Each structure stands twice: as structure tokens, then as C-alpha cells.
């Protein structure tokens, strides 16, 4: 539950209750600010925050390990190949 605010003149305030990712920010800016016509998957791992319904899972990572967050559990993949 990390708060994220964007001050965007001319855009109506919105509150999202869906799963999002920091990967969604570049895709949103590319489409909404720069009017990029390419599909987001051609240049980003994210989706447009204003149009995408939300993610069913979210990828998290550190320098060594990474995790996949699902609605009912979290899978951690260790850099040694093990998992929790």
C-alpha cells in the first residue's frame, strides 16, 4: 500500500483501488502525455493506469531474489534457485 501521487494539470483526480506497478507509470505517460500509439507491451512491462483494469499478479524484486504476489499468497524465488 504505497501511496503514489501525480499532479497532472487538466486531469480529474482519481483514486485507484486496483493492483498497479511502477512499470505502469512509463506506459501511462507514453500514451497520455506523449500520445504514443504503440501498444504498451512493445516498449514496457506495464500498462496504462487510466485504461487497464489492474493486474492479477505483480512482480517484485531485489538485487538477488524476486517474488510474485498473487491475491492469496506470495512466492519468493531465491537467487540460489530455491523458493518459499
mmCIF file with all atom_site columns, C-alpha atoms in Angstrom:
data_model
loop_
_atom_site.group_PDB
_atom_site.id
_atom_site.type_symbol
_atom_site.label_atom_id
_atom_site.label_alt_id
_atom_site.label_comp_id
_atom_site.label_asym_id
_atom_site.label_entity_id
_atom_site.label_seq_id
_atom_site.pdbx_PDB_ins_code
_atom_site.Cartn_x
_atom_site.Cartn_y
_atom_site.Cartn_z
_atom_site.occupancy
_atom_site.B_iso_or_equiv
_atom_site.pdbx_formal_charge
_atom_site.auth_seq_id
_atom_site.auth_comp_id
_atom_site.auth_asym_id
_atom_site.auth_atom_id
_atom_site.pdbx_PDB_model_num
ATOM 1  C CA . UNK A 1 1  ? 0.000  0.000   0.000   1.00 0.00 ? 1  UNK A CA 1
ATOM 2  C CA . UNK A 1 2  ? 2.489  2.598   -1.175  1.00 0.00 ? 2  UNK A CA 1
ATOM 3  C CA . UNK A 1 3  ? 0.852  5.942   -1.914  1.00 0.00 ? 3  UNK A CA 1
ATOM 4  C CA . UNK A 1 4  ? 1.669  7.465   -5.274  1.00 0.00 ? 4  UNK A CA 1
ATOM 5  C CA . UNK A 1 5  ? 0.552  10.909  -6.354  1.00 0.00 ? 5  UNK A CA 1
ATOM 6  C CA . UNK A 1 6  ? 0.860  12.593  -9.722  1.00 0.00 ? 6  UNK A CA 1
ATOM 7  C CA . UNK A 1 7  ? -0.008 16.256  -10.100 1.00 0.00 ? 7  UNK A CA 1
ATOM 8  C CA . UNK A 1 8  ? -1.445 16.423  -13.600 1.00 0.00 ? 8  UNK A CA 1
ATOM 9  C CA . UNK A 1 9  ? -2.929 19.787  -14.635 1.00 0.00 ? 9  UNK A CA 1
ATOM 10 C CA . UNK A 1 10 ? -6.152 19.369  -16.581 1.00 0.00 ? 10 UNK A CA 1
ATOM 11 C CA . UNK A 1 11 ? -6.694 15.760  -15.419 1.00 0.00 ? 11 UNK A CA 1
ATOM 12 C CA . UNK A 1 12 ? -9.508 14.992  -12.982 1.00 0.00 ? 12 UNK A CA 1
ATOM 13 C CA . UNK A 1 13 ? -8.434 13.476  -9.647  1.00 0.00 ? 13 UNK A CA 1
ATOM 14 C CA . UNK A 1 14 ? -8.763 9.685   -9.426  1.00 0.00 ? 14 UNK A CA 1
ATOM 15 C CA . UNK A 1 15 ? -8.140 7.058   -6.768  1.00 0.00 ? 15 UNK A CA 1
ATOM 16 C CA . UNK A 1 16 ? -7.222 3.553   -7.908  1.00 0.00 ? 16 UNK A CA 1
ATOM 17 C CA . UNK A 1 17 ? -8.189 0.534   -5.828  1.00 0.00 ? 17 UNK A CA 1
ATOM 18 C CA . UNK A 1 18 ? -6.661 -1.929  -8.302  1.00 0.00 ? 18 UNK A CA 1
ATOM 19 C CA . UNK A 1 19 ? -3.255 -3.599  -8.294  1.00 0.00 ? 19 UNK A CA 1
ATOM 20 C CA . UNK A 1 20 ? -0.742 -1.457  -10.122 1.00 0.00 ? 20 UNK A CA 1
ATOM 21 C CA . UNK A 1 21 ? 3.008  -1.473  -10.600 1.00 0.00 ? 21 UNK A CA 1
ATOM 22 C CA . UNK A 1 22 ? 5.716  1.136   -11.053 1.00 0.00 ? 22 UNK A CA 1
ATOM 23 C CA . UNK A 1 23 ? 6.062  -0.415  -14.519 1.00 0.00 ? 23 UNK A CA 1
ATOM 24 C CA . UNK A 1 24 ? 2.678  1.152   -15.358 1.00 0.00 ? 24 UNK A CA 1
ATOM 25 C CA . UNK A 1 25 ? 3.938  4.736   -14.994 1.00 0.00 ? 25 UNK A CA 1
ATOM 26 C CA . UNK A 1 26 ? 6.055  4.910   -18.210 1.00 0.00 ? 26 UNK A CA 1
ATOM 27 C CA . UNK A 1 27 ? 3.292  3.255   -20.239 1.00 0.00 ? 27 UNK A CA 1
ATOM 28 C CA . UNK A 1 28 ? 0.750  5.750   -18.896 1.00 0.00 ? 28 UNK A CA 1
ATOM 29 C CA . UNK A 1 29 ? 2.973  8.752   -19.610 1.00 0.00 ? 29 UNK A CA 1
ATOM 30 C CA . UNK A 1 30 ? 3.848  7.479   -23.100 1.00 0.00 ? 30 UNK A CA 1
ATOM 31 C CA . UNK A 1 31 ? 0.188  7.142   -24.050 1.00 0.00 ? 31 UNK A CA 1
ATOM 32 C CA . UNK A 1 32 ? -1.393 10.034  -22.175 1.00 0.00 ? 32 UNK A CA 1
ATOM 33 C CA . UNK A 1 33 ? 1.317  12.723  -22.287 1.00 0.00 ? 33 UNK A CA 1
ATOM 34 C CA . UNK A 1 34 ? 3.264  11.880  -25.414 1.00 0.00 ? 34 UNK A CA 1
ATOM 35 C CA . UNK A 1 35 ? 0.387  10.312  -27.411 1.00 0.00 ? 35 UNK A CA 1
ATOM 36 C CA . UNK A 1 36 ? 2.405  7.207   -28.286 1.00 0.00 ? 36 UNK A CA 1
ATOM 37 C CA . UNK A 1 37 ? 0.285  4.956   -30.497 1.00 0.00 ? 37 UNK A CA 1
ATOM 38 C CA . UNK A 1 38 ? 2.290  1.761   -29.957 1.00 0.00 ? 38 UNK A CA 1
ATOM 39 C CA . UNK A 1 39 ? 0.845  -0.932  -27.714 1.00 0.00 ? 39 UNK A CA 1
ATOM 40 C CA . UNK A 1 40 ? 2.353  -0.776  -24.227 1.00 0.00 ? 40 UNK A CA 1
ATOM 41 C CA . UNK A 1 41 ? 3.783  -4.316  -24.494 1.00 0.00 ? 41 UNK A CA 1
ATOM 42 C CA . UNK A 1 42 ? 6.022  -3.114  -27.348 1.00 0.00 ? 42 UNK A CA 1
ATOM 43 C CA . UNK A 1 43 ? 8.026  -0.853  -25.036 1.00 0.00 ? 43 UNK A CA 1
ATOM 44 C CA . UNK A 1 44 ? 7.062  -1.593  -21.413 1.00 0.00 ? 44 UNK A CA 1
ATOM 45 C CA . UNK A 1 45 ? 6.239  -4.315  -18.918 1.00 0.00 ? 45 UNK A CA 1
ATOM 46 C CA . UNK A 1 46 ? 3.422  -2.126  -17.609 1.00 0.00 ? 46 UNK A CA 1
ATOM 47 C CA . UNK A 1 47 ? 0.018  -0.906  -18.761 1.00 0.00 ? 47 UNK A CA 1
ATOM 48 C CA . UNK A 1 48 ? -1.762 2.433   -18.954 1.00 0.00 ? 48 UNK A CA 1
ATOM 49 C CA . UNK A 1 49 ? -3.010 3.192   -15.417 1.00 0.00 ? 49 UNK A CA 1
ATOM 50 C CA . UNK A 1 50 ? -6.019 5.088   -16.752 1.00 0.00 ? 50 UNK A CA 1
ATOM 51 C CA . UNK A 1 51 ? -7.270 2.290   -19.014 1.00 0.00 ? 51 UNK A CA 1
ATOM 52 C CA . UNK A 1 52 ? -6.027 -1.029  -17.616 1.00 0.00 ? 52 UNK A CA 1
ATOM 53 C CA . UNK A 1 53 ? -8.354 -2.886  -15.183 1.00 0.00 ? 53 UNK A CA 1
ATOM 54 C CA . UNK A 1 54 ? -5.477 -3.874  -12.878 1.00 0.00 ? 54 UNK A CA 1
ATOM 55 C CA . UNK A 1 55 ? -3.051 -6.746  -12.566 1.00 0.00 ? 55 UNK A CA 1
ATOM 56 C CA . UNK A 1 56 ? -3.914 -10.274 -11.387 1.00 0.00 ? 56 UNK A CA 1
ATOM 57 C CA . UNK A 1 57 ? -0.359 -10.650 -10.091 1.00 0.00 ? 57 UNK A CA 1
ATOM 58 C CA . UNK A 1 58 ? 2.586  -8.300  -9.511  1.00 0.00 ? 58 UNK A CA 1
ATOM 59 C CA . UNK A 1 59 ? 6.313  -8.955  -9.834  1.00 0.00 ? 59 UNK A CA 1
ATOM 60 C CA . UNK A 1 60 ? 8.593  -7.707  -7.031  1.00 0.00 ? 60 UNK A CA 1
ATOM 61 C CA . UNK A 1 61 ? 12.364 -7.880  -6.941  1.00 0.00 ? 61 UNK A CA 1
ATOM 62 C CA . UNK A 1 62 ? 15.596 -7.091  -5.154  1.00 0.00 ? 62 UNK A CA 1
ATOM 63 C CA . UNK A 1 63 ? 19.213 -7.403  -6.218  1.00 0.00 ? 63 UNK A CA 1
ATOM 64 C CA . UNK A 1 64 ? 19.186 -11.146 -5.682  1.00 0.00 ? 64 UNK A CA 1
ATOM 65 C CA . UNK A 1 65 ? 15.701 -12.517 -5.153  1.00 0.00 ? 65 UNK A CA 1
ATOM 66 C CA . UNK A 1 66 ? 12.340 -11.805 -6.696  1.00 0.00 ? 66 UNK A CA 1
ATOM 67 C CA . UNK A 1 67 ? 8.770  -12.502 -5.790  1.00 0.00 ? 67 UNK A CA 1
ATOM 68 C CA . UNK A 1 68 ? 5.373  -12.873 -7.367  1.00 0.00 ? 68 UNK A CA 1
ATOM 69 C CA . UNK A 1 69 ? 2.432  -11.509 -5.419  1.00 0.00 ? 69 UNK A CA 1
ATOM 70 C CA . UNK A 1 70 ? -0.886 -13.205 -6.004  1.00 0.00 ? 70 UNK A CA 1
ATOM 71 C CA . UNK A 1 71 ? -4.218 -12.393 -4.310  1.00 0.00 ? 71 UNK A CA 1
ATOM 72 C CA . UNK A 1 72 ? -3.884 -15.140 -1.696  1.00 0.00 ? 72 UNK A CA 1
ATOM 73 C CA . UNK A 1 73 ? -0.119 -15.753 -1.398  1.00 0.00 ? 73 UNK A CA 1
ATOM 74 C CA . UNK A 1 74 ? 3.398  -14.560 -2.217  1.00 0.00 ? 74 UNK A CA 1
ATOM 75 C CA . UNK A 1 75 ? 6.057  -16.695 -3.939  1.00 0.00 ? 75 UNK A CA 1
ATOM 76 C CA . UNK A 1 76 ? 9.709  -15.798 -3.313  1.00 0.00 ? 76 UNK A CA 1
ATOM 77 C CA . UNK A 1 77 ? 12.299 -17.158 -5.754  1.00 0.00 ? 77 UNK A CA 1
ATOM 78 C CA . UNK A 1 78 ? 15.797 -17.109 -4.259  1.00 0.00 ? 78 UNK A CA 1
ATOM 79 C CA . UNK A 1 79 ? 18.862 -16.386 -6.379  1.00 0.00 ? 79 UNK A CA 1
ATOM 80 C CA . UNK A 1 80 ? 20.083 -19.855 -5.388  1.00 0.00 ? 80 UNK A CA 1
ATOM 81 C CA . UNK A 1 81 ? 17.102 -21.454 -7.140  1.00 0.00 ? 81 UNK A CA 1
ATOM 82 C CA . UNK A 1 82 ? 15.114 -22.215 -4.010  1.00 0.00 ? 82 UNK A CA 1
ATOM 83 C CA . UNK A 1 83 ? 11.709 -20.786 -3.282  1.00 0.00 ? 83 UNK A CA 1
ATOM 84 C CA . UNK A 1 84 ? 9.365  -20.015 -0.406  1.00 0.00 ? 84 UNK A CA 1
#
